[in-house]
mmCIF file of C-alpha atoms and ligand atoms in Angstrom:
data_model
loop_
_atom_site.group_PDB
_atom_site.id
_atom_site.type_symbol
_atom_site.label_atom_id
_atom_site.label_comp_id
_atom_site.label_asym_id
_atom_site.label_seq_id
_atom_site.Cartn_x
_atom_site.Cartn_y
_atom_site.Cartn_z
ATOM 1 C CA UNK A 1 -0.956 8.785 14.382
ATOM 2 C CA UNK A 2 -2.066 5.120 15.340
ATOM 3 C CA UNK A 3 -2.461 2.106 13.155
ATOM 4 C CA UNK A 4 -6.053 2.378 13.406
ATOM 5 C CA UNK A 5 -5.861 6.236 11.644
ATOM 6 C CA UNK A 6 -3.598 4.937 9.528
ATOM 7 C CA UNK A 7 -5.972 2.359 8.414
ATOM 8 C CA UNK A 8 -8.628 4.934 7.822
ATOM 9 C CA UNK A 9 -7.026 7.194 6.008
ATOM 10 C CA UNK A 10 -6.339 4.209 3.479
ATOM 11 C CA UNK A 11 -10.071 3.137 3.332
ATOM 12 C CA UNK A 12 -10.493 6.622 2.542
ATOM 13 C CA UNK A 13 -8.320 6.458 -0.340
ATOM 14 C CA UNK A 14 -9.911 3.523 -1.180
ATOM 15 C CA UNK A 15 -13.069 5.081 -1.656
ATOM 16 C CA UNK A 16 -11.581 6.957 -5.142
ATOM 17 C CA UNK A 17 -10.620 3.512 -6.301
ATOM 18 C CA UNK A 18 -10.829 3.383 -10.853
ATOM 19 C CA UNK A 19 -11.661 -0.455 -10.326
ATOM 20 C CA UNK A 20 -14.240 -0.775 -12.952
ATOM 21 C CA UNK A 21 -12.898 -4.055 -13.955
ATOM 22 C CA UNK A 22 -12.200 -6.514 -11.007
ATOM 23 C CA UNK A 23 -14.333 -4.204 -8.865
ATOM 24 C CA UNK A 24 -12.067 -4.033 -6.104
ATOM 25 C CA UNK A 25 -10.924 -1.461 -4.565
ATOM 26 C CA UNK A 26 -7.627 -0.600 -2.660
ATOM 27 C CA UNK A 27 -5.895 2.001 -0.731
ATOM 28 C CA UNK A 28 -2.848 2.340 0.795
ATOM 29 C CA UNK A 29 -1.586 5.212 3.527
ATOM 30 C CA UNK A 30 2.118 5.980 3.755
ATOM 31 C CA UNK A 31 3.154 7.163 7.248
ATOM 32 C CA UNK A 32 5.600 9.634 6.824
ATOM 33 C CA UNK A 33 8.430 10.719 9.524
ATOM 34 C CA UNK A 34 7.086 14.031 9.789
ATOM 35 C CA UNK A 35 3.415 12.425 10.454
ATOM 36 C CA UNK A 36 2.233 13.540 6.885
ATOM 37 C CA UNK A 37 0.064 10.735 5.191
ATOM 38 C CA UNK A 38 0.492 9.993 1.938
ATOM 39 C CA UNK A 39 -2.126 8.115 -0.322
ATOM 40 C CA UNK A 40 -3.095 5.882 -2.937
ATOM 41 C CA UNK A 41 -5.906 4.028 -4.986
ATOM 42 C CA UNK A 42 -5.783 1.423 -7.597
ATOM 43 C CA UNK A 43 -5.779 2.917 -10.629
ATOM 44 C CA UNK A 44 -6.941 0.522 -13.776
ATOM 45 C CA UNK A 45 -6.920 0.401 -17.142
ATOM 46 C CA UNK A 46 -9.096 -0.826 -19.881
ATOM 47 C CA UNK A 47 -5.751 -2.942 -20.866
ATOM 48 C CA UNK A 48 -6.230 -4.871 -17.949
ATOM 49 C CA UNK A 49 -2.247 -5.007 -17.872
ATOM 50 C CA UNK A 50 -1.475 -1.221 -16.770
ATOM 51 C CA UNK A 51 -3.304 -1.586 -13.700
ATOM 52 C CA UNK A 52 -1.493 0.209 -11.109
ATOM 53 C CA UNK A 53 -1.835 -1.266 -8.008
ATOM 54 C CA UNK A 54 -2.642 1.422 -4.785
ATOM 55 C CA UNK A 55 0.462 1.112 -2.780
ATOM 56 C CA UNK A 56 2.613 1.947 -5.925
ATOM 57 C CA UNK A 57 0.513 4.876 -7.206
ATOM 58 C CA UNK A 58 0.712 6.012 -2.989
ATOM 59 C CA UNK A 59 4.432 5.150 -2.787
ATOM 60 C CA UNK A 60 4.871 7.268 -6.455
ATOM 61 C CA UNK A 61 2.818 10.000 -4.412
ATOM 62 C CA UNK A 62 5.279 10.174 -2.051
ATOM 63 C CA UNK A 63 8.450 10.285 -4.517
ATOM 64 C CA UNK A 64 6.966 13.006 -6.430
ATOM 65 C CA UNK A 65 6.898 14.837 -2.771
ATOM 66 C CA UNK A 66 10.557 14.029 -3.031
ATOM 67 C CA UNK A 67 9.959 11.915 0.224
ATOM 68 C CA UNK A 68 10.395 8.526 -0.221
ATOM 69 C CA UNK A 69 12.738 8.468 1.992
ATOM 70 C CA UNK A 70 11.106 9.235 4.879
ATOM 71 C CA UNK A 71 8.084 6.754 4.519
ATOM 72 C CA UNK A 72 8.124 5.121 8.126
ATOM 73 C CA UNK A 73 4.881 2.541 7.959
ATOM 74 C CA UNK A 74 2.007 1.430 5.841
ATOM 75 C CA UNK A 75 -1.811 0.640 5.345
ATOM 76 C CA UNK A 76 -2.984 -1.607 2.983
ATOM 77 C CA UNK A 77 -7.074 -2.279 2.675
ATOM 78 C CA UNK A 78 -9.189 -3.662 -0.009
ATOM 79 C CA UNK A 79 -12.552 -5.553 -0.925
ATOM 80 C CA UNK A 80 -15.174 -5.750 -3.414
ATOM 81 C CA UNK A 81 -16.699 -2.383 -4.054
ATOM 82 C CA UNK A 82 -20.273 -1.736 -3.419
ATOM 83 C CA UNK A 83 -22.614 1.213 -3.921
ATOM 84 C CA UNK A 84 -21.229 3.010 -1.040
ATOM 85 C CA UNK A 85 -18.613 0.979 0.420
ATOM 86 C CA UNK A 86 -15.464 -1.677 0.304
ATOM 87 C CA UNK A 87 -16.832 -5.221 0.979
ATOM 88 C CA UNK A 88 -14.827 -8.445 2.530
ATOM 89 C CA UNK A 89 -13.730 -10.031 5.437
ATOM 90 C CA UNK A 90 -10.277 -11.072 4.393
ATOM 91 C CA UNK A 91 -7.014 -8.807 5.030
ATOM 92 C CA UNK A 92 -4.884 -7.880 1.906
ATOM 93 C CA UNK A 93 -1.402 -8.242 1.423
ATOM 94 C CA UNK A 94 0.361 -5.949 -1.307
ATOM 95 C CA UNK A 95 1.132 -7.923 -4.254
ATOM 96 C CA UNK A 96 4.358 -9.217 -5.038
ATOM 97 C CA UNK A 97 5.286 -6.108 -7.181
ATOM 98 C CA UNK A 98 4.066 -3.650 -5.025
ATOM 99 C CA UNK A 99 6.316 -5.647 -2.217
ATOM 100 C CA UNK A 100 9.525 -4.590 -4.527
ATOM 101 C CA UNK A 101 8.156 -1.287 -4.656
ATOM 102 C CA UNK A 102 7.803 -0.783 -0.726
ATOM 103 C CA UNK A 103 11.190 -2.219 -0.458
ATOM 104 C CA UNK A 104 13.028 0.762 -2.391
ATOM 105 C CA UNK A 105 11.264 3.079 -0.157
ATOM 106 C CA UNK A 106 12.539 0.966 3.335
ATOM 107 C CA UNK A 107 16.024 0.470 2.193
ATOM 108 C CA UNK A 108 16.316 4.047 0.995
ATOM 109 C CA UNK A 109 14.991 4.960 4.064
ATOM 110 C CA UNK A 110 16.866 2.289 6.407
ATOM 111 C CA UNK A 111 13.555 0.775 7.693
ATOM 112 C CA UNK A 112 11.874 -2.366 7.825
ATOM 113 C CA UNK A 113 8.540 -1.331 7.226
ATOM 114 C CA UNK A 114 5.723 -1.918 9.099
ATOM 115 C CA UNK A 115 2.600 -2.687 6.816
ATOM 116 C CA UNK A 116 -0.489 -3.069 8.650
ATOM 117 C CA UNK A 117 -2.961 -5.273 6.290
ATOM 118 C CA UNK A 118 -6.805 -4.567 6.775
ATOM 119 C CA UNK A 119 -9.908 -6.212 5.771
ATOM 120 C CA UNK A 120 -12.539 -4.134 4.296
ATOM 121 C CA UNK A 121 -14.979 -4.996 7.386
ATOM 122 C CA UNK A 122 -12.951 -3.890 9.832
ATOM 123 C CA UNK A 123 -12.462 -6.645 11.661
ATOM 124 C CA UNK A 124 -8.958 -8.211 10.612
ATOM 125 C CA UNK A 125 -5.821 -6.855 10.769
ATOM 126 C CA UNK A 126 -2.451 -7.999 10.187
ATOM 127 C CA UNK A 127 0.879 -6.211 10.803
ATOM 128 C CA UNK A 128 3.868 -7.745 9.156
ATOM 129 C CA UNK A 129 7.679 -6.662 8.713
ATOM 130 C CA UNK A 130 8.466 -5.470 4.895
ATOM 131 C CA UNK A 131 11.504 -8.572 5.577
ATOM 132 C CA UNK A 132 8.720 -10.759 6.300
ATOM 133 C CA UNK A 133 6.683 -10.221 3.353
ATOM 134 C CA UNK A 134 9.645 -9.329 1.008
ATOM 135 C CA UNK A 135 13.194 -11.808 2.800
ATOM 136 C CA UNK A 136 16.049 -11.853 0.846
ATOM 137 C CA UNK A 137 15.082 -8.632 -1.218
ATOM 138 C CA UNK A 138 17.137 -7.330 -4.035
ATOM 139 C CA UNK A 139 17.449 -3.478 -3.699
ATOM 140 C CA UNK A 140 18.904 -0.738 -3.771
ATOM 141 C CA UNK A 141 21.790 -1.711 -1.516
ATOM 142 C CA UNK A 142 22.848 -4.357 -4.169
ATOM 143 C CA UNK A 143 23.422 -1.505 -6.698
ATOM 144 C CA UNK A 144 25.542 0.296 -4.123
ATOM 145 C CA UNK A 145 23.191 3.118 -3.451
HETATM 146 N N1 THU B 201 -4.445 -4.436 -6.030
HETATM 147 C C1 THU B 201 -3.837 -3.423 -5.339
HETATM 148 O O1 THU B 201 -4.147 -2.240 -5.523
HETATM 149 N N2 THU B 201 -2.885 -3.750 -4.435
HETATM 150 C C2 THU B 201 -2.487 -5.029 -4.161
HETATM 151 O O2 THU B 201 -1.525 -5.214 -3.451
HETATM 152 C C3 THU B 201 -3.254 -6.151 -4.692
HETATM 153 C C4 THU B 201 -4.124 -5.827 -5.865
HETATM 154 C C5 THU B 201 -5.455 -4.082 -7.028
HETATM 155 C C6 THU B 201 -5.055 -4.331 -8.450
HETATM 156 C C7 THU B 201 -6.382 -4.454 -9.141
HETATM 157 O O3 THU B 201 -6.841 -3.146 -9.476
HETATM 158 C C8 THU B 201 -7.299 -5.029 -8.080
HETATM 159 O O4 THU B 201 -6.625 -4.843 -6.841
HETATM 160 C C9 THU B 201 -7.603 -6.497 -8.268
HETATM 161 O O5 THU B 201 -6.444 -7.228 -8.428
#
């Protein structure tokens, strides 16, 4: 699958976004080893503070498959949501907890994860190393597993 598909199939995701209170909308696409894609949507909550962000609720996806292990790259777009459609021309960048998250899925997995960052028009993308996003990461490895 190429970055570009990858990309897609996280807009897609996007698309089932519960944003209804910053009204924007995120999905993320896990690249599995066996080519499987796994995905994810933001996922709000009237108490603004149990907002789950898309690449966690994807990554959860993924463990409940019992495969987070075998994640092997990563899509990340977002933007305002309109009638029909994501909105922006800036590329997103998980958040700093969904950063931690992606890291127990590369260092269970022995990767450095590429995460290819998309803006909602199409026109930007970014592709950075998990260790560039995430250096010095505390993870599994530091609990010996
Ligand atoms: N959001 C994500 O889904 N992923 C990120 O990495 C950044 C932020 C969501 C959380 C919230 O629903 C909305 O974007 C605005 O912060």
């Amino acid at each position: 699958m190429s970055r570009d598909e990858l990309i897609e199939a996280a807009r897609q995701a996007a698309a089932h976004a519960h944003a209804p209170y910053s009204r924007f909308g995120v999905g993320a696409a896990l690249l599995l080893t066996d080519g499987t894609v796994v995905a994810g949507c933001n996922f709000e909550n009237a108490s603004y503070g149990l907002s789950l962000c898309a690449e966690t609720v994807a990554l959860a996806t993924a463990n409940a498959q019992g495969r987070l292990r075998d994640v092997a790259e990563v899509a990340v777009i977002g933007g305002a949501l309109t009638d029909a459609d994501l909105a922006g021309t800036d590329t997103v960048t998980p958040c700093g907890r969904c950063r931690q998250v992606l890291n127990e899925a590369a260092q269970l997995g022995g990767r450095d994860l590429a995460i290819h960052c998309a803006s909602a028009d199409g026109a930007r993308v970014e592709t950075f190393r998990l260790s560039e996003l995430l250096p010095h990461a505390f993870g599994p490895a530091n609990l010996g597993v």
